[in-house]
């Protein structure tokens, strides 16, 4: 025992003080293992209760560790302790609490936490807290016992309400019982706290510490609801409330006193009125001296408390009594106080929002006094607006200068973000016209003195936040001052945009974007606004705001930009895209907006030339890459090659965006006047050269080129059909060269969707299908593991197969029987992948195959000719059906099964329908209902035993077969009946719904199994 005591003390010392990390790790591991032993109970208890141990001298670290051990072991193992052991442990912990009642305080807290944990796990006692209070009464009568009792009474309510150990065995019902037991002792506890507050000690510092402990204890009991049993009329005069008020004047107890009062305000309706009645006292005694001495702790605490008062009772503040107005004035002082951070003004925002919301609800026609109240508070909110603008300023007193650039502190950014709700409320309360007039100041631009950019930026920021409110109000205010600022900043050279000016530029751009619909009503403003946005895009801080403003100008008033000089600015912006200033998303949005504007130009020739010029810089970037030497010879200058490659990739994405927008325009009411054809005629030769270049080894370039080609095909209608052989040859050849670039297969699927129906291209489509299928990477898709390694390839290939089956003529599909079989088998394999996208694409491919087979069979006679689509697909299913059934059931095993239930049920319903329908044809010997029965039997019999309950196989097969038969009947009835009322479709008939429910239950009961290999 003594040896183990020494070993524990040594391990704790090594853990806390040894210089070698390996020694500390070893000590920690030993102590962790020690905590799990039975001996830990006795050792830890001994360390806490032996006041004069001859082996181990008193040591805080060792004793603190012992208290932690007991707390943790009680939380984990306390339920299993024998009744006698629990009683002995309770007495030992009470003894330890008395022993360390005078400190150290952290150790006493740990001991009390252990005591609380033990009490809550005394399940053999019907009222454990009741018995524990008896023990506390005994402890109170001992020397220094009151201090230990005070700490115990502080900790216990917190543990009763919320056990942070995460012990789920103490359920909500037990906690409610514990809380009731606890609150039954409220009168005694409050009397004990009051008695302690009246006792004085000779040492003034000790008295302050004791009062702080009393307040902490009171806070714990307030949070658990100790005053709920006291009549509301008695609470304002309760002696403990006076004790809390008096403690506000003591620096060491101020924080806890504020917490107590805030908790009381939130819980008891009468408290806000009590605090409001004392506002004059609190303002004169606390706030004014704190403002004078710049005591941020007192100012912040006062602001939090008064804000809670206002939020708890906004109606009381809205009465505009002298006390209410004094409270509002006091909070205005807190808001305008120049604190080092923004927590103080931020803490008052919800007070003002609550008050404004209440004032909105007042009935103006009800009483003249209501109008007076609104007038009074309008003045207050105007003053508040000034204070908020002052605190929201971005100037050199709050910003960090880094190489000439300002960095706004996170606290200020968050404060400005939080201002939005309140500024909208102020705007609504004052009225948008007064709000805008308050913010916009003509003296900025007419005064001979320099413009106060700090003030300008803040007011622009506040104007932008309320744009929706102002725009809804109408009519538009005068924005001449905004245009004057735009003109001034437009004339500022890039070298002068330093320090704060970029932030001003950004805020002004935000305002231009938000109010673009009104600002652009004056035609003379358009060119200046375009130049302003174009110039700002080049500045990193302003890029997003200026690009957004430009986009809104283009989308909101395209007809105003049709003047040639305005179009020149847009094209100039488009030429600057090559510099890569914007992100892909911002660039795409802006290109789309510019294309929208250019494409709406009434003059056809001007429209064509403008769009061609917009594309010319992108074409130039691609040509520069094509004309470059072999990339392998540029090793000596990789940076230049990387930059050229990056510009070309972005150019291809821009081309794709432009073509997509043109395609949308052509498909809408706008008639295609040949503009798209002209642009496409310029694009294909460029893409053809690019596809044949060695640069296509770059995956990002391949993806961008394929995307541009896809958009071109979508937007061209049938203009590209003559180029189809070249396009498919390029795509298939490049995929064989770069088989990790599945984008070629995706683009080929787009080509098939657009042109596959044309019979003259049937052989070409089959050849493309064959080249993809024969590729080594596609051939390797023979297991779910490989599919998960190459999910994008699996998804692209199965989607291509779906497009081929769906869009190519029946004769063309029928001629590709061997390819269909290979691809169908790969789809049945890929559907078992863990990757959701790859698996669902494969299942969609299987469903597409089955749907096409069913449609073909329904259109065929009883005698199916050899070589027809129906015959080819039936033969494929006869050889692949077992794998289909096996793999579809495999997808229903494991955690990812539930997302695949619907597609699995659809596939099985379609397969059952095909088997039923095949029995009515000359191919019955090839595929019949018996085929499906055999496949299901084989699959269930070969399932690993852990996936089936005892005897489940015997009941599962007939259950599924009955459901499949019913679902197949529903499906065939829906396809052959002329009555739309019974057009059930997939899963809609009773049989289909039953099948889906059975499959869902099967998957749900096995989702906790490990995934099948």
mmCIF file with all atom_site columns, N, CA, C and O in Angstrom, residues 52 59 78 94 293 342 349 417 433 459 478 679 714 736 800-801 892 915 924 932 1013:
data_model
loop_
_atom_site.group_PDB
_atom_site.id
_atom_site.type_symbol
_atom_site.label_atom_id
_atom_site.label_alt_id
_atom_site.label_comp_id
_atom_site.label_asym_id
_atom_site.label_entity_id
_atom_site.label_seq_id
_atom_site.pdbx_PDB_ins_code
_atom_site.Cartn_x
_atom_site.Cartn_y
_atom_site.Cartn_z
_atom_site.occupancy
_atom_site.B_iso_or_equiv
_atom_site.pdbx_formal_charge
_atom_site.auth_seq_id
_atom_site.auth_comp_id
_atom_site.auth_asym_id
_atom_site.auth_atom_id
_atom_site.pdbx_PDB_model_num
ATOM 1  N N  . UNK A 1 52   ? -1.706  13.676  8.021   1.00 0.00 ? 52   UNK A N  1
ATOM 2  C CA . UNK A 1 52   ? -0.263  13.610  8.352   1.00 0.00 ? 52   UNK A CA 1
ATOM 3  C C  . UNK A 1 52   ? 0.267   12.236  7.967   1.00 0.00 ? 52   UNK A C  1
ATOM 4  O O  . UNK A 1 52   ? 0.542   11.397  8.811   1.00 0.00 ? 52   UNK A O  1
ATOM 5  N N  . UNK A 1 59   ? 0.650   17.390  -0.780  1.00 0.00 ? 59   UNK A N  1
ATOM 6  C CA . UNK A 1 59   ? 1.065   17.880  -2.085  1.00 0.00 ? 59   UNK A CA 1
ATOM 7  C C  . UNK A 1 59   ? -0.177  18.141  -2.906  1.00 0.00 ? 59   UNK A C  1
ATOM 8  O O  . UNK A 1 59   ? -0.974  17.225  -3.162  1.00 0.00 ? 59   UNK A O  1
ATOM 9  N N  . UNK A 1 78   ? -19.855 4.113   -10.012 1.00 0.00 ? 78   UNK A N  1
ATOM 10 C CA . UNK A 1 78   ? -20.559 4.377   -8.766  1.00 0.00 ? 78   UNK A CA 1
ATOM 11 C C  . UNK A 1 78   ? -21.789 3.523   -8.538  1.00 0.00 ? 78   UNK A C  1
ATOM 12 O O  . UNK A 1 78   ? -22.121 3.180   -7.400  1.00 0.00 ? 78   UNK A O  1
ATOM 13 N N  . UNK A 1 94   ? -16.643 13.772  2.675   1.00 0.00 ? 94   UNK A N  1
ATOM 14 C CA . UNK A 1 94   ? -17.036 14.873  3.569   1.00 0.00 ? 94   UNK A CA 1
ATOM 15 C C  . UNK A 1 94   ? -15.873 15.300  4.445   1.00 0.00 ? 94   UNK A C  1
ATOM 16 O O  . UNK A 1 94   ? -15.648 16.504  4.687   1.00 0.00 ? 94   UNK A O  1
ATOM 17 N N  . UNK A 1 293  ? -13.715 56.788  -15.575 1.00 0.00 ? 293  UNK A N  1
ATOM 18 C CA . UNK A 1 293  ? -12.451 56.075  -15.356 1.00 0.00 ? 293  UNK A CA 1
ATOM 19 C C  . UNK A 1 293  ? -12.141 55.072  -16.455 1.00 0.00 ? 293  UNK A C  1
ATOM 20 O O  . UNK A 1 293  ? -11.144 54.359  -16.387 1.00 0.00 ? 293  UNK A O  1
ATOM 21 N N  . UNK A 1 342  ? -15.494 45.595  -29.574 1.00 0.00 ? 342  UNK A N  1
ATOM 22 C CA . UNK A 1 342  ? -16.883 45.962  -29.918 1.00 0.00 ? 342  UNK A CA 1
ATOM 23 C C  . UNK A 1 342  ? -17.893 45.129  -29.149 1.00 0.00 ? 342  UNK A C  1
ATOM 24 O O  . UNK A 1 342  ? -19.067 45.070  -29.520 1.00 0.00 ? 342  UNK A O  1
ATOM 25 N N  . UNK A 1 349  ? -27.342 45.366  -28.995 1.00 0.00 ? 349  UNK A N  1
ATOM 26 C CA . UNK A 1 349  ? -28.088 45.381  -30.255 1.00 0.00 ? 349  UNK A CA 1
ATOM 27 C C  . UNK A 1 349  ? -29.463 44.746  -30.120 1.00 0.00 ? 349  UNK A C  1
ATOM 28 O O  . UNK A 1 349  ? -30.453 45.256  -30.659 1.00 0.00 ? 349  UNK A O  1
ATOM 29 N N  . UNK A 1 417  ? -21.407 43.001  -39.193 1.00 0.00 ? 417  UNK A N  1
ATOM 30 C CA . UNK A 1 417  ? -22.341 41.977  -39.669 1.00 0.00 ? 417  UNK A CA 1
ATOM 31 C C  . UNK A 1 417  ? -23.600 41.943  -38.806 1.00 0.00 ? 417  UNK A C  1
ATOM 32 O O  . UNK A 1 417  ? -24.719 41.840  -39.316 1.00 0.00 ? 417  UNK A O  1
ATOM 33 N N  . UNK A 1 433  ? -36.821 57.516  -46.358 1.00 0.00 ? 433  UNK A N  1
ATOM 34 C CA . UNK A 1 433  ? -36.368 58.814  -46.867 1.00 0.00 ? 433  UNK A CA 1
ATOM 35 C C  . UNK A 1 433  ? -35.534 59.559  -45.831 1.00 0.00 ? 433  UNK A C  1
ATOM 36 O O  . UNK A 1 433  ? -34.484 60.129  -46.150 1.00 0.00 ? 433  UNK A O  1
ATOM 37 N N  . UNK A 1 459  ? -21.046 55.234  -43.773 1.00 0.00 ? 459  UNK A N  1
ATOM 38 C CA . UNK A 1 459  ? -22.410 55.565  -44.189 1.00 0.00 ? 459  UNK A CA 1
ATOM 39 C C  . UNK A 1 459  ? -22.823 54.781  -45.442 1.00 0.00 ? 459  UNK A C  1
ATOM 40 O O  . UNK A 1 459  ? -23.980 54.371  -45.576 1.00 0.00 ? 459  UNK A O  1
ATOM 41 N N  . UNK A 1 478  ? -32.744 60.787  -54.365 1.00 0.00 ? 478  UNK A N  1
ATOM 42 C CA . UNK A 1 478  ? -31.692 61.311  -55.242 1.00 0.00 ? 478  UNK A CA 1
ATOM 43 C C  . UNK A 1 478  ? -30.361 60.650  -54.899 1.00 0.00 ? 478  UNK A C  1
ATOM 44 O O  . UNK A 1 478  ? -29.945 60.627  -53.737 1.00 0.00 ? 478  UNK A O  1
ATOM 45 N N  . UNK A 1 679  ? -20.124 31.952  -84.377 1.00 0.00 ? 679  UNK A N  1
ATOM 46 C CA . UNK A 1 679  ? -19.193 31.741  -83.263 1.00 0.00 ? 679  UNK A CA 1
ATOM 47 C C  . UNK A 1 679  ? -18.707 30.295  -83.235 1.00 0.00 ? 679  UNK A C  1
ATOM 48 O O  . UNK A 1 679  ? -17.538 30.027  -82.940 1.00 0.00 ? 679  UNK A O  1
ATOM 49 N N  . UNK A 1 714  ? -24.778 21.621  -77.402 1.00 0.00 ? 714  UNK A N  1
ATOM 50 C CA . UNK A 1 714  ? -26.110 21.945  -76.876 1.00 0.00 ? 714  UNK A CA 1
ATOM 51 C C  . UNK A 1 714  ? -26.674 23.198  -77.541 1.00 0.00 ? 714  UNK A C  1
ATOM 52 O O  . UNK A 1 714  ? -27.884 23.281  -77.820 1.00 0.00 ? 714  UNK A O  1
ATOM 53 N N  . UNK A 1 736  ? -8.562  6.980   -75.323 1.00 0.00 ? 736  UNK A N  1
ATOM 54 C CA . UNK A 1 736  ? -7.629  5.859   -75.369 1.00 0.00 ? 736  UNK A CA 1
ATOM 55 C C  . UNK A 1 736  ? -6.219  6.311   -74.996 1.00 0.00 ? 736  UNK A C  1
ATOM 56 O O  . UNK A 1 736  ? -5.438  5.533   -74.435 1.00 0.00 ? 736  UNK A O  1
ATOM 57 N N  . UNK A 1 800  ? -22.943 6.871   -70.389 1.00 0.00 ? 800  UNK A N  1
ATOM 58 C CA . UNK A 1 800  ? -22.824 6.797   -71.846 1.00 0.00 ? 800  UNK A CA 1
ATOM 59 C C  . UNK A 1 800  ? -23.662 5.636   -72.394 1.00 0.00 ? 800  UNK A C  1
ATOM 60 O O  . UNK A 1 800  ? -24.367 5.785   -73.403 1.00 0.00 ? 800  UNK A O  1
ATOM 61 N N  . UNK A 1 801  ? -23.578 4.492   -71.737 1.00 0.00 ? 801  UNK A N  1
ATOM 62 C CA . UNK A 1 801  ? -24.355 3.330   -72.179 1.00 0.00 ? 801  UNK A CA 1
ATOM 63 C C  . UNK A 1 801  ? -25.847 3.645   -72.128 1.00 0.00 ? 801  UNK A C  1
ATOM 64 O O  . UNK A 1 801  ? -26.613 3.299   -73.048 1.00 0.00 ? 801  UNK A O  1
ATOM 65 N N  . UNK A 1 892  ? -28.236 -4.160  -51.178 1.00 0.00 ? 892  UNK A N  1
ATOM 66 C CA . UNK A 1 892  ? -29.164 -3.940  -50.064 1.00 0.00 ? 892  UNK A CA 1
ATOM 67 C C  . UNK A 1 892  ? -28.578 -4.384  -48.733 1.00 0.00 ? 892  UNK A C  1
ATOM 68 O O  . UNK A 1 892  ? -29.271 -4.384  -47.719 1.00 0.00 ? 892  UNK A O  1
ATOM 69 N N  . UNK A 1 915  ? -39.490 -11.000 -67.517 1.00 0.00 ? 915  UNK A N  1
ATOM 70 C CA . UNK A 1 915  ? -39.599 -12.463 -67.451 1.00 0.00 ? 915  UNK A CA 1
ATOM 71 C C  . UNK A 1 915  ? -41.031 -12.924 -67.735 1.00 0.00 ? 915  UNK A C  1
ATOM 72 O O  . UNK A 1 915  ? -41.248 -13.928 -68.436 1.00 0.00 ? 915  UNK A O  1
ATOM 73 N N  . UNK A 1 924  ? -39.507 -17.997 -74.833 1.00 0.00 ? 924  UNK A N  1
ATOM 74 C CA . UNK A 1 924  ? -39.796 -18.509 -73.489 1.00 0.00 ? 924  UNK A CA 1
ATOM 75 C C  . UNK A 1 924  ? -38.714 -19.457 -73.010 1.00 0.00 ? 924  UNK A C  1
ATOM 76 O O  . UNK A 1 924  ? -38.368 -19.492 -71.817 1.00 0.00 ? 924  UNK A O  1
ATOM 77 N N  . UNK A 1 932  ? -36.134 -16.319 -63.326 1.00 0.00 ? 932  UNK A N  1
ATOM 78 C CA . UNK A 1 932  ? -36.049 -15.404 -62.187 1.00 0.00 ? 932  UNK A CA 1
ATOM 79 C C  . UNK A 1 932  ? -36.099 -16.174 -60.873 1.00 0.00 ? 932  UNK A C  1
ATOM 80 O O  . UNK A 1 932  ? -35.348 -15.870 -59.933 1.00 0.00 ? 932  UNK A O  1
ATOM 81 N N  . UNK A 1 1013 ? -17.887 -7.852  -49.221 1.00 0.00 ? 1013 UNK A N  1
ATOM 82 C CA . UNK A 1 1013 ? -16.700 -7.652  -50.048 1.00 0.00 ? 1013 UNK A CA 1
ATOM 83 C C  . UNK A 1 1013 ? -16.992 -8.051  -51.482 1.00 0.00 ? 1013 UNK A C  1
ATOM 84 O O  . UNK A 1 1013 ? -17.904 -8.804  -51.751 1.00 0.00 ? 1013 UNK A O  1
#
